Amino acid sequence: MEMENQQPFQIDLGNLMAFNPHHQYPSLSSSREDLVSECLQKGAELAQFIANDLFNLPSTEDRDGPLVRLPPPSTRLPREKPLPKPKPPTKWELFAKKRGIKNRKKDKIVYDDQTGSWKRRHGYDRANDEENIPIIEAKMTDEPGVDPFAARRANKKNRVEKQERNQLQNLKQAAKVGALPSHVQLAATALPITGTQAAPKKITKDELGNVAGMAATSTASGGKFDKKLAGEKPAKHQGKYRKFLPVVEGTGIGSQEREQTEKVLNRLISKNSHEILNINKAVNMYNVKKEKKQRNQRGKSSSMSSNKLKPNKKLQKKPLKKGSSKNGKAK
Amino acid sequence: MLKVRTPKNGKVKRELEKRAPKLVETGKKTLILHGTKTSGVLNEVLTEIYHLKKESAVKYSRRNEGIKPFENGGDSSLEFFSLKTDCSIIVYGSHSKKRPDNLVIARTYDHHIYDLVEVGIENFKSMHSFTYDKKLSPRVGSKPFITFIGEGFENVEELKHLKEVLLDMFRGEVVENINLAGLDRVYVCTAISPNKVFLTHCALRMKKSGSVVPRMELVEVGPSMDLVVRRHRLPSDGLRKEAMKTAKDQAKKKEKNVSQDAIHGKIGRIYIPDQKVGDVALPDKSKGVKRERCEAKMKNRDNGPASKKQKEDSEKPKEDSE
């Protein structure tokens, strides 16, 4: 902030801000309108003061009006986020520096020996593409029974995997100092100890709450006299989850255990005995089935005789049904 | 094992890059929040602050329970909202018997609360209650003048703090170049008493004064209100020091295609793409398409002198020496 003797105002041209530190508090007795008009007048004075400096800056004429280059703001205000950290050098960069290896620019276009033409170095239809060689000549050193094409593919795969591992290692180093690129995340895929392929199960909010509740109540007082943390909620799922019946025999609940086991045992034993067969019910079912069969046959013959008259059919059926049911019961 | 996860499309990547920490920051966004209870006045205040900061603000319309910025642990949801919306100034309104029409302005650093100022709203006048020439009304997102009047802003601790917060909230983006024709608004903050600040928003009317500098006139366009300072919390010294860090001057970007020469001075090299003369369509010379002579003459007269056009075209000098 600069202070001038003639104009006792502080000014920050970068923020277009001016400050008049010499104005006394206005008297409270004055009316609201007076107060507002006084403030506006003082404000205009300050705005004029900013404008004096602003309009005297060197300007360039633009189609929309004069453009002025503002000085950087002089009032120090806090940042929104911390300064970005510099990226640590990769393992290769360290090695190259040690050995004094310098990066050279490579041409984008290379001569392709196979086709005898100039092609791009990388990407689709690239020069000297390993994959494009259709015939691999056998050498004396070759072992019989080894597919050279498969070996080539495996070799390529290994190289890609190695590069990925190196990249991950470098990113891990960067993550350690907090200089991971903004769009990259390192996510855990599996537990490091077991090395299983399945991703670890995410712990849900409820489960976490349950565990926290258990931990909070596992003190001598059941968590009653513990200090509560800020924002801590009461424990969920207090109490028991499973109940076990007493093993010792007695009355009431004591005998329940025996009953339960007996029930299971009985079912198992009686699986092959014929007592589970209800003969009465079986006979009934058999009778009903038989009658239905007969009825169906009769119905077919009647429909043949009466020329497709539906109401007739119904009339015939009703008494038949009643009779059959009575018969069934009688049996 | 770790896996590298990168965004699947460009939109997400760009959004993440926007949120990443930057060497030179581009303006703070404001988040506007309602508490459990808000009065009618406060609702209006919040919407009008939102209107003032329209293009760099997010407004939540629902009520939020359990936010107590000054209490321990009561600011966790503020920090969460800050992270979610990428805002670093939070304006939170709440109304209670003890603190009627309460407005808390919080700033965050790295999505953690940096400092807090609590003010009460009094004598609020909405922007609808002002009558003025609509031509004067400020444009959305224009850079404002900010003026502070009164010794209180220097002597009283609370007002000094409030001044910084108000400046941070209203100043908008830090810019290098500004168009003088686009200046159209002023915030006037006056310390009325040791704990009261009168804040009003004015339009700027520039009048000819005979010199380079026009005469400034303020027209009140609202909103205007009194801010009664209640509680405030300053950042700890360590945090303040951390947050005040600025980027060292960056190395100048390499200037391409410009070279110096002892005789010619500064020499620029420009690239002109191939003209592709072979691809140009030949003029259609069939008889029916030809213009009449008098018609062509009329057109030429309407277009005016041809000399002006030539001036615009001759804007690409291959070399300019100094």
PDB file of C-alpha atoms in Angstrom, chain A residues 11-275:
ATOM      1  CA  ILE A  11      -4.958   2.457  -2.507  1.00  0.00           C
ATOM      2  CA  ASP A  12      -4.577  -1.023  -3.939  1.00  0.00           C
ATOM      3  CA  LEU A  13      -4.879  -0.625  -7.682  1.00  0.00           C
ATOM      4  CA  GLY A  14      -4.650  -4.347  -8.389  1.00  0.00           C
ATOM      5  CA  ASN A  15      -7.880  -4.926  -6.511  1.00  0.00           C
ATOM      6  CA  LEU A  16      -9.361  -1.521  -7.431  1.00  0.00           C
ATOM      7  CA  MET A  17      -9.614  -0.898  -3.692  1.00  0.00           C
ATOM      8  CA  ALA A  18      -9.242   2.335  -1.789  1.00  0.00           C
ATOM      9  CA  PHE A  19      -9.362   2.976   1.935  1.00  0.00           C
ATOM     10  CA  ASN A  20      -9.934   6.201   3.781  1.00  0.00           C
ATOM     11  CA  PRO A  21      -8.611   5.674   7.305  1.00  0.00           C
ATOM     12  CA  HIS A  22      -9.212   9.213   8.499  1.00  0.00           C
ATOM     13  CA  HIS A  23     -12.960   9.379   8.524  1.00  0.00           C
ATOM     14  CA  GLN A  24     -14.491   9.587  11.978  1.00  0.00           C
ATOM     15  CA  TYR A  25     -17.570   7.634  13.000  1.00  0.00           C
ATOM     16  CA  PRO A  26     -20.613   9.649  11.983  1.00  0.00           C
ATOM     17  CA  SER A  27     -22.842  10.895  14.796  1.00  0.00           C
ATOM     18  CA  LEU A  28     -25.605   8.447  15.563  1.00  0.00           C
ATOM     19  CA  SER A  29     -28.208  11.171  15.910  1.00  0.00           C
ATOM     20  CA  SER A  30     -28.253  11.976  12.213  1.00  0.00           C
ATOM     21  CA  SER A  31     -31.030  10.434  10.150  1.00  0.00           C
ATOM     22  CA  ARG A  32     -30.574   7.418   7.914  1.00  0.00           C
ATOM     23  CA  GLU A  33     -30.849   9.437   4.682  1.00  0.00           C
ATOM     24  CA  ASP A  34     -28.131  11.812   5.788  1.00  0.00           C
ATOM     25  CA  LEU A  35     -25.911   8.925   6.686  1.00  0.00           C
ATOM     26  CA  VAL A  36     -26.414   7.203   3.333  1.00  0.00           C
ATOM     27  CA  SER A  37     -25.825  10.346   1.322  1.00  0.00           C
ATOM     28  CA  GLU A  38     -22.684  11.099   3.301  1.00  0.00           C
ATOM     29  CA  CYS A  39     -21.392   7.583   2.699  1.00  0.00           C
ATOM     30  CA  LEU A  40     -22.120   7.834  -1.011  1.00  0.00           C
ATOM     31  CA  GLN A  41     -20.324  11.139  -1.205  1.00  0.00           C
ATOM     32  CA  LYS A  42     -17.273   9.733   0.543  1.00  0.00           C
ATOM     33  CA  GLY A  43     -17.451   6.650  -1.640  1.00  0.00           C
ATOM     34  CA  ALA A  44     -17.542   8.749  -4.781  1.00  0.00           C
ATOM     35  CA  GLU A  45     -14.504  10.634  -3.508  1.00  0.00           C
ATOM     36  CA  LEU A  46     -12.612   7.387  -3.122  1.00  0.00           C
ATOM     37  CA  ALA A  47     -13.804   6.055  -6.483  1.00  0.00           C
ATOM     38  CA  GLN A  48     -12.551   9.283  -8.048  1.00  0.00           C
ATOM     39  CA  PHE A  49      -9.245   8.730  -6.313  1.00  0.00           C
ATOM     40  CA  ILE A  50      -8.916   5.222  -7.776  1.00  0.00           C
ATOM     41  CA  ALA A  51      -9.970   6.492 -11.190  1.00  0.00           C
ATOM     42  CA  ASN A  52      -7.312   9.228 -11.104  1.00  0.00           C
ATOM     43  CA  ASP A  53      -4.630   6.592 -10.862  1.00  0.00           C
ATOM     44  CA  LEU A  54      -6.352   4.140 -13.157  1.00  0.00           C
ATOM     45  CA  PHE A  55      -7.017   6.443 -16.072  1.00  0.00           C
ATOM     46  CA  ASN A  56      -3.471   7.752 -16.006  1.00  0.00           C
ATOM     47  CA  LEU A  57      -1.988   4.297 -16.566  1.00  0.00           C
ATOM     48  CA  PRO A  58      -0.703   3.701 -20.079  1.00  0.00           C
ATOM     49  CA  SER A  59      -3.551   2.271 -22.114  1.00  0.00           C
ATOM     50  CA  THR A  60      -3.948   0.531 -25.424  1.00  0.00           C
ATOM     51  CA  GLU A  61      -6.955   1.291 -27.540  1.00  0.00           C
ATOM     52  CA  ASP A  62      -9.187  -1.691 -28.214  1.00  0.00           C
ATOM     53  CA  ARG A  63     -12.382  -2.045 -30.192  1.00  0.00           C
ATOM     54  CA  ASP A  64     -14.423  -2.143 -26.959  1.00  0.00           C
ATOM     55  CA  GLY A  65     -12.582   0.609 -25.120  1.00  0.00           C
ATOM     56  CA  PRO A  66      -9.228   1.499 -23.639  1.00  0.00           C
ATOM     57  CA  LEU A  67      -7.368  -1.446 -22.100  1.00  0.00           C
ATOM     58  CA  VAL A  68      -5.205  -0.815 -19.077  1.00  0.00           C
ATOM     59  CA  ARG A  69      -2.592  -3.071 -17.564  1.00  0.00           C
ATOM     60  CA  LEU A  70      -3.204  -3.347 -13.822  1.00  0.00           C
ATOM     61  CA  PRO A  71      -0.359  -3.707 -11.336  1.00  0.00           C
ATOM     62  CA  PRO A  72      -0.464  -6.845  -9.166  1.00  0.00           C
ATOM     63  CA  PRO A  73      -2.601  -6.492  -6.017  1.00  0.00           C
ATOM     64  CA  SER A  74      -0.736  -5.199  -2.990  1.00  0.00           C
ATOM     65  CA  THR A  75      -3.138  -6.462  -0.311  1.00  0.00           C
ATOM     66  CA  ARG A  76      -2.092  -9.926   0.714  1.00  0.00           C
ATOM     67  CA  LEU A  77      -4.971 -12.355   0.803  1.00  0.00           C
ATOM     68  CA  PRO A  78      -4.822 -16.044   1.653  1.00  0.00           C
ATOM     69  CA  ARG A  79      -4.621 -18.634  -1.063  1.00  0.00           C
ATOM     70  CA  GLU A  80      -7.470 -20.994  -1.825  1.00  0.00           C
ATOM     71  CA  LYS A  81      -5.326 -24.110  -2.009  1.00  0.00           C
ATOM     72  CA  PRO A  82      -1.691 -24.873  -1.215  1.00  0.00           C
ATOM     73  CA  LEU A  83       0.989 -24.304  -3.804  1.00  0.00           C
ATOM     74  CA  PRO A  84       1.406 -27.239  -6.163  1.00  0.00           C
ATOM     75  CA  LYS A  85       4.433 -29.317  -5.319  1.00  0.00           C
ATOM     76  CA  PRO A  86       7.109 -29.947  -7.937  1.00  0.00           C
ATOM     77  CA  LYS A  87       7.088 -33.424  -9.440  1.00  0.00           C
ATOM     78  CA  PRO A  88       9.985 -35.586  -8.246  1.00  0.00           C
ATOM     79  CA  PRO A  89      12.287 -36.920 -10.981  1.00  0.00           C
ATOM     80  CA  THR A  90      11.555 -40.409 -12.247  1.00  0.00           C
ATOM     81  CA  LYS A  91      14.024 -43.220 -11.817  1.00  0.00           C
ATOM     82  CA  TRP A  92      15.088 -42.891 -15.423  1.00  0.00           C
ATOM     83  CA  GLU A  93      15.566 -39.153 -15.099  1.00  0.00           C
ATOM     84  CA  LEU A  94      17.811 -39.707 -12.082  1.00  0.00           C
ATOM     85  CA  PHE A  95      19.803 -42.328 -13.944  1.00  0.00           C
ATOM     86  CA  ALA A  96      20.108 -40.172 -17.038  1.00  0.00           C
ATOM     87  CA  LYS A  97      21.365 -37.274 -14.974  1.00  0.00           C
ATOM     88  CA  LYS A  98      23.949 -39.445 -13.270  1.00  0.00           C
ATOM     89  CA  ARG A  99      25.215 -40.755 -16.548  1.00  0.00           C
ATOM     90  CA  GLY A 100      24.905 -37.466 -18.327  1.00  0.00           C
ATOM     91  CA  ILE A 101      22.413 -38.769 -20.851  1.00  0.00           C
ATOM     92  CA  LYS A 102      20.606 -36.056 -22.695  1.00  0.00           C
ATOM     93  CA  ASN A 103      17.331 -36.274 -24.531  1.00  0.00           C
ATOM     94  CA  ARG A 104      17.600 -36.049 -28.256  1.00  0.00           C
ATOM     95  CA  LYS A 105      14.773 -35.192 -30.549  1.00  0.00           C
ATOM     96  CA  LYS A 106      13.815 -38.027 -32.874  1.00  0.00           C
ATOM     97  CA  ASP A 107      12.372 -37.533 -36.316  1.00  0.00           C
ATOM     98  CA  LYS A 108       8.684 -38.181 -36.598  1.00  0.00           C
ATOM     99  CA  ILE A 109       9.091 -39.899 -39.916  1.00  0.00           C
ATOM    100  CA  VAL A 110      11.407 -42.867 -40.449  1.00  0.00           C
ATOM    101  CA  TYR A 111      12.392 -44.897 -43.465  1.00  0.00           C
ATOM    102  CA  ASP A 112      10.670 -48.263 -43.546  1.00  0.00           C
ATOM    103  CA  ASP A 113      12.959 -50.978 -44.890  1.00  0.00           C
ATOM    104  CA  GLN A 114      10.184 -53.424 -45.682  1.00  0.00           C
ATOM    105  CA  THR A 115       8.126 -51.262 -47.979  1.00  0.00           C
ATOM    106  CA  GLY A 116      10.906 -48.925 -48.960  1.00  0.00           C
ATOM    107  CA  SER A 117       8.910 -45.842 -48.021  1.00  0.00           C
ATOM    108  CA  TRP A 118       8.883 -43.181 -45.328  1.00  0.00           C
ATOM    109  CA  LYS A 119       6.430 -43.802 -42.549  1.00  0.00           C
ATOM    110  CA  ARG A 120       5.546 -42.452 -39.114  1.00  0.00           C
ATOM    111  CA  ARG A 121       7.705 -43.699 -36.264  1.00  0.00           C
ATOM    112  CA  HIS A 122       4.786 -44.463 -33.924  1.00  0.00           C
ATOM    113  CA  GLY A 123       1.118 -45.289 -34.180  1.00  0.00           C
ATOM    114  CA  TYR A 124      -0.949 -46.877 -36.873  1.00  0.00           C
ATOM    115  CA  ASP A 125       0.922 -48.069 -39.972  1.00  0.00           C
ATOM    116  CA  ARG A 126       4.280 -47.320 -38.402  1.00  0.00           C
ATOM    117  CA  ALA A 127       7.682 -47.955 -39.850  1.00  0.00           C
ATOM    118  CA  ASN A 128       9.614 -51.113 -38.956  1.00  0.00           C
ATOM    119  CA  ASP A 129       6.652 -52.581 -37.117  1.00  0.00           C
ATOM    120  CA  GLU A 130       7.675 -55.797 -35.449  1.00  0.00           C
ATOM    121  CA  GLU A 131       4.165 -57.199 -35.639  1.00  0.00           C
ATOM    122  CA  ASN A 132       4.003 -56.783 -39.356  1.00  0.00           C
ATOM    123  CA  ILE A 133       6.800 -59.205 -40.209  1.00  0.00           C
ATOM    124  CA  PRO A 134       5.009 -62.220 -41.685  1.00  0.00           C
ATOM    125  CA  ILE A 135       7.965 -64.591 -41.910  1.00  0.00           C
ATOM    126  CA  ILE A 136      10.579 -65.118 -39.253  1.00  0.00           C
ATOM    127  CA  GLU A 137      13.624 -66.895 -40.553  1.00  0.00           C
ATOM    128  CA  ALA A 138      14.852 -69.802 -38.499  1.00  0.00           C
ATOM    129  CA  LYS A 139      18.302 -69.624 -37.023  1.00  0.00           C
ATOM    130  CA  MET A 140      20.696 -72.348 -36.094  1.00  0.00           C
ATOM    131  CA  THR A 141      20.309 -71.509 -32.442  1.00  0.00           C
ATOM    132  CA  ASP A 142      16.556 -71.933 -32.463  1.00  0.00           C
ATOM    133  CA  GLU A 143      15.123 -74.667 -30.323  1.00  0.00           C
ATOM    134  CA  PRO A 144      12.702 -76.958 -32.082  1.00  0.00           C
ATOM    135  CA  GLY A 145       9.101 -76.796 -30.920  1.00  0.00           C
ATOM    136  CA  VAL A 146       9.180 -73.128 -29.971  1.00  0.00           C
ATOM    137  CA  ASP A 147       6.751 -70.888 -31.787  1.00  0.00           C
ATOM    138  CA  PRO A 148       8.699 -67.736 -32.728  1.00  0.00           C
ATOM    139  CA  PHE A 149       5.484 -65.741 -33.191  1.00  0.00           C
ATOM    140  CA  ALA A 150       4.241 -66.619 -29.729  1.00  0.00           C
ATOM    141  CA  ALA A 151       7.652 -65.759 -28.333  1.00  0.00           C
ATOM    142  CA  ARG A 152       7.496 -62.385 -30.056  1.00  0.00           C
ATOM    143  CA  ARG A 153       4.075 -61.684 -28.621  1.00  0.00           C
ATOM    144  CA  ALA A 154       5.143 -62.736 -25.127  1.00  0.00           C
ATOM    145  CA  ASN A 155       8.217 -60.563 -25.388  1.00  0.00           C
ATOM    146  CA  LYS A 156       6.151 -57.530 -26.307  1.00  0.00           C
ATOM    147  CA  LYS A 157       3.723 -58.212 -23.477  1.00  0.00           C
ATOM    148  CA  ASN A 158       6.556 -58.439 -20.979  1.00  0.00           C
ATOM    149  CA  ARG A 159       8.008 -55.146 -22.096  1.00  0.00           C
ATOM    150  CA  VAL A 160       4.639 -53.416 -21.767  1.00  0.00           C
ATOM    151  CA  GLU A 161       4.140 -54.855 -18.312  1.00  0.00           C
ATOM    152  CA  LYS A 162       7.582 -53.772 -17.213  1.00  0.00           C
ATOM    153  CA  GLN A 163       6.934 -50.254 -18.412  1.00  0.00           C
ATOM    154  CA  GLU A 164       3.662 -50.195 -16.483  1.00  0.00           C
ATOM    155  CA  ARG A 165       5.425 -51.341 -13.338  1.00  0.00           C
ATOM    156  CA  ASN A 166       8.031 -48.622 -13.716  1.00  0.00           C
ATOM    157  CA  GLN A 167       5.374 -46.019 -14.271  1.00  0.00           C
ATOM    158  CA  LEU A 168       3.501 -47.125 -11.168  1.00  0.00           C
ATOM    159  CA  GLN A 169       6.684 -46.977  -9.113  1.00  0.00           C
ATOM    160  CA  ASN A 170       7.316 -43.414 -10.224  1.00  0.00           C
ATOM    161  CA  LEU A 171       3.738 -42.413  -9.505  1.00  0.00           C
ATOM    162  CA  LYS A 172       4.025 -43.913  -6.028  1.00  0.00           C
ATOM    163  CA  GLN A 173       7.091 -41.786  -5.397  1.00  0.00           C
ATOM    164  CA  ALA A 174       5.200 -38.726  -6.602  1.00  0.00           C
ATOM    165  CA  ALA A 175       2.225 -39.591  -4.377  1.00  0.00           C
ATOM    166  CA  LYS A 176       4.539 -39.773  -1.367  1.00  0.00           C
ATOM    167  CA  VAL A 177       5.499 -36.110  -1.706  1.00  0.00           C
ATOM    168  CA  GLY A 178       1.962 -35.175  -2.755  1.00  0.00           C
ATOM    169  CA  ALA A 179       2.805 -34.288  -6.315  1.00  0.00           C
ATOM    170  CA  LEU A 180       0.539 -36.711  -8.110  1.00  0.00           C
ATOM    171  CA  PRO A 181      -0.879 -35.256 -11.348  1.00  0.00           C
ATOM    172  CA  SER A 182      -4.389 -33.961 -10.721  1.00  0.00           C
ATOM    173  CA  HIS A 183      -6.110 -36.461 -12.987  1.00  0.00           C
ATOM    174  CA  VAL A 184      -4.368 -39.575 -11.646  1.00  0.00           C
ATOM    175  CA  GLN A 185      -5.548 -41.613  -8.711  1.00  0.00           C
ATOM    176  CA  LEU A 186      -3.792 -44.575  -7.206  1.00  0.00           C
ATOM    177  CA  ALA A 187      -6.435 -47.065  -6.183  1.00  0.00           C
ATOM    178  CA  ALA A 188      -5.933 -50.258  -4.228  1.00  0.00           C
ATOM    179  CA  THR A 189      -6.925 -53.313  -6.222  1.00  0.00           C
ATOM    180  CA  ALA A 190      -6.140 -56.169  -3.839  1.00  0.00           C
ATOM    181  CA  LEU A 191      -4.673 -56.854  -0.445  1.00  0.00           C
ATOM    182  CA  PRO A 192      -0.891 -56.746  -0.595  1.00  0.00           C
ATOM    183  CA  ILE A 193      -0.355 -59.754   1.686  1.00  0.00           C
ATOM    184  CA  THR A 194      -2.498 -62.368   0.023  1.00  0.00           C
ATOM    185  CA  GLY A 195      -2.175 -61.018  -3.459  1.00  0.00           C
ATOM    186  CA  THR A 196      -5.693 -62.103  -4.345  1.00  0.00           C
ATOM    187  CA  GLN A 197      -7.234 -60.711  -7.459  1.00  0.00           C
ATOM    188  CA  ALA A 198     -10.561 -59.764  -5.914  1.00  0.00           C
ATOM    189  CA  ALA A 199     -10.895 -56.173  -4.829  1.00  0.00           C
ATOM    190  CA  PRO A 200     -11.288 -55.768  -1.064  1.00  0.00           C
ATOM    191  CA  LYS A 201     -14.857 -55.295   0.040  1.00  0.00           C
ATOM    192  CA  LYS A 202     -15.708 -51.744   0.804  1.00  0.00           C
ATOM    193  CA  ILE A 203     -16.799 -51.224   4.381  1.00  0.00           C
ATOM    194  CA  THR A 204     -20.233 -49.684   4.452  1.00  0.00           C
ATOM    195  CA  LYS A 205     -21.257 -46.813   6.650  1.00  0.00           C
ATOM    196  CA  ASP A 206     -23.523 -49.028   8.737  1.00  0.00           C
ATOM    197  CA  GLU A 207     -20.852 -51.611   9.379  1.00  0.00           C
ATOM    198  CA  LEU A 208     -18.420 -48.931  10.388  1.00  0.00           C
ATOM    199  CA  GLY A 209     -21.028 -47.457  12.738  1.00  0.00           C
ATOM    200  CA  ASN A 210     -21.592 -50.877  14.312  1.00  0.00           C
ATOM    201  CA  VAL A 211     -17.928 -51.462  14.919  1.00  0.00           C
ATOM    202  CA  ALA A 212     -17.464 -47.970  16.299  1.00  0.00           C
ATOM    203  CA  GLY A 213     -20.417 -48.520  18.627  1.00  0.00           C
ATOM    204  CA  MET A 214     -18.977 -51.795  19.871  1.00  0.00           C
ATOM    205  CA  ALA A 215     -15.607 -50.202  20.493  1.00  0.00           C
ATOM    206  CA  ALA A 216     -17.219 -47.316  22.354  1.00  0.00           C
ATOM    207  CA  THR A 217     -19.159 -49.605  24.688  1.00  0.00           C
ATOM    208  CA  SER A 218     -16.360 -52.023  25.436  1.00  0.00           C
ATOM    209  CA  THR A 219     -15.145 -50.246  28.540  1.00  0.00           C
ATOM    210  CA  ALA A 220     -15.834 -51.100  32.155  1.00  0.00           C
ATOM    211  CA  SER A 221     -18.722 -48.675  32.335  1.00  0.00           C
ATOM    212  CA  GLY A 222     -20.140 -49.694  28.999  1.00  0.00           C
ATOM    213  CA  GLY A 223     -19.050 -46.381  27.554  1.00  0.00           C
ATOM    214  CA  LYS A 224     -21.157 -44.384  29.972  1.00  0.00           C
ATOM    215  CA  PHE A 225     -18.453 -42.158  31.405  1.00  0.00           C
ATOM    216  CA  ASP A 226     -16.312 -41.856  28.326  1.00  0.00           C
ATOM    217  CA  LYS A 227     -15.527 -38.516  26.784  1.00  0.00           C
ATOM    218  CA  LYS A 228     -17.543 -38.029  23.630  1.00  0.00           C
ATOM    219  CA  LEU A 229     -15.694 -36.874  20.584  1.00  0.00           C
ATOM    220  CA  ALA A 230     -16.953 -33.921  18.561  1.00  0.00           C
ATOM    221  CA  GLY A 231     -19.683 -35.073  16.225  1.00  0.00           C
ATOM    222  CA  GLU A 232     -19.852 -38.571  17.725  1.00  0.00           C
ATOM    223  CA  LYS A 233     -23.199 -40.219  17.441  1.00  0.00           C
ATOM    224  CA  PRO A 234     -24.693 -42.710  19.895  1.00  0.00           C
ATOM    225  CA  ALA A 235     -23.724 -46.312  19.236  1.00  0.00           C
ATOM    226  CA  LYS A 236     -25.926 -48.325  16.992  1.00  0.00           C
ATOM    227  CA  HIS A 237     -26.952 -51.952  17.569  1.00  0.00           C
ATOM    228  CA  GLN A 238     -26.593 -52.164  21.282  1.00  0.00           C
ATOM    229  CA  GLY A 239     -27.296 -55.536  22.789  1.00  0.00           C
ATOM    230  CA  LYS A 240     -26.983 -59.156  21.801  1.00  0.00           C
ATOM    231  CA  TYR A 241     -27.309 -60.573  18.356  1.00  0.00           C
ATOM    232  CA  ARG A 242     -27.542 -64.359  19.092  1.00  0.00           C
ATOM    233  CA  LYS A 243     -29.262 -66.294  21.774  1.00  0.00           C
ATOM    234  CA  PHE A 244     -28.277 -69.726  23.055  1.00  0.00           C
ATOM    235  CA  LEU A 245     -30.601 -71.936  25.034  1.00  0.00           C
ATOM    236  CA  PRO A 246     -29.272 -73.322  28.282  1.00  0.00           C
ATOM    237  CA  VAL A 247     -27.658 -76.728  27.908  1.00  0.00           C
ATOM    238  CA  VAL A 248     -28.473 -77.824  31.440  1.00  0.00           C
ATOM    239  CA  GLU A 249     -31.884 -79.423  31.720  1.00  0.00           C
ATOM    240  CA  GLY A 250     -34.567 -77.878  33.877  1.00  0.00           C
ATOM    241  CA  THR A 251     -38.055 -76.492  33.666  1.00  0.00           C
ATOM    242  CA  GLY A 252     -39.275 -73.804  31.286  1.00  0.00           C
ATOM    243  CA  ILE A 253     -36.498 -72.641  28.984  1.00  0.00           C
ATOM    244  CA  GLY A 254     -34.335 -75.478  30.230  1.00  0.00           C
ATOM    245  CA  SER A 255     -36.508 -78.048  28.523  1.00  0.00           C
ATOM    246  CA  GLN A 256     -36.696 -76.141  25.274  1.00  0.00           C
ATOM    247  CA  GLU A 257     -33.299 -77.223  24.173  1.00  0.00           C
ATOM    248  CA  ARG A 258     -34.268 -80.868  24.538  1.00  0.00           C
ATOM    249  CA  GLU A 259     -37.505 -80.310  22.627  1.00  0.00           C
ATOM    250  CA  GLN A 260     -35.658 -78.655  19.780  1.00  0.00           C
ATOM    251  CA  THR A 261     -33.202 -81.476  19.359  1.00  0.00           C
ATOM    252  CA  GLU A 262     -35.934 -84.076  19.626  1.00  0.00           C
ATOM    253  CA  LYS A 263     -37.914 -82.391  16.905  1.00  0.00           C
ATOM    254  CA  VAL A 264     -35.032 -82.519  14.524  1.00  0.00           C
ATOM    255  CA  LEU A 265     -34.197 -86.093  15.445  1.00  0.00           C
ATOM    256  CA  ASN A 266     -37.775 -87.253  14.983  1.00  0.00           C
ATOM    257  CA  ARG A 267     -37.986 -85.810  11.556  1.00  0.00           C
ATOM    258  CA  LEU A 268     -34.804 -87.547  10.556  1.00  0.00           C
ATOM    259  CA  ILE A 269     -35.861 -90.922  11.933  1.00  0.00           C
ATOM    260  CA  SER A 270     -39.366 -90.806  10.512  1.00  0.00           C
ATOM    261  CA  LYS A 271     -38.255 -90.000   7.029  1.00  0.00           C
ATOM    262  CA  ASN A 272     -38.401 -93.620   5.926  1.00  0.00           C
ATOM    263  CA  SER A 273     -41.260 -94.876   8.133  1.00  0.00           C
ATOM    264  CA  HIS A 274     -44.794 -95.128   6.725  1.00  0.00           C
ATOM    265  CA  GLU A 275     -46.365 -93.346   9.630  1.00  0.00           C
TER     266      GLU A 275
END
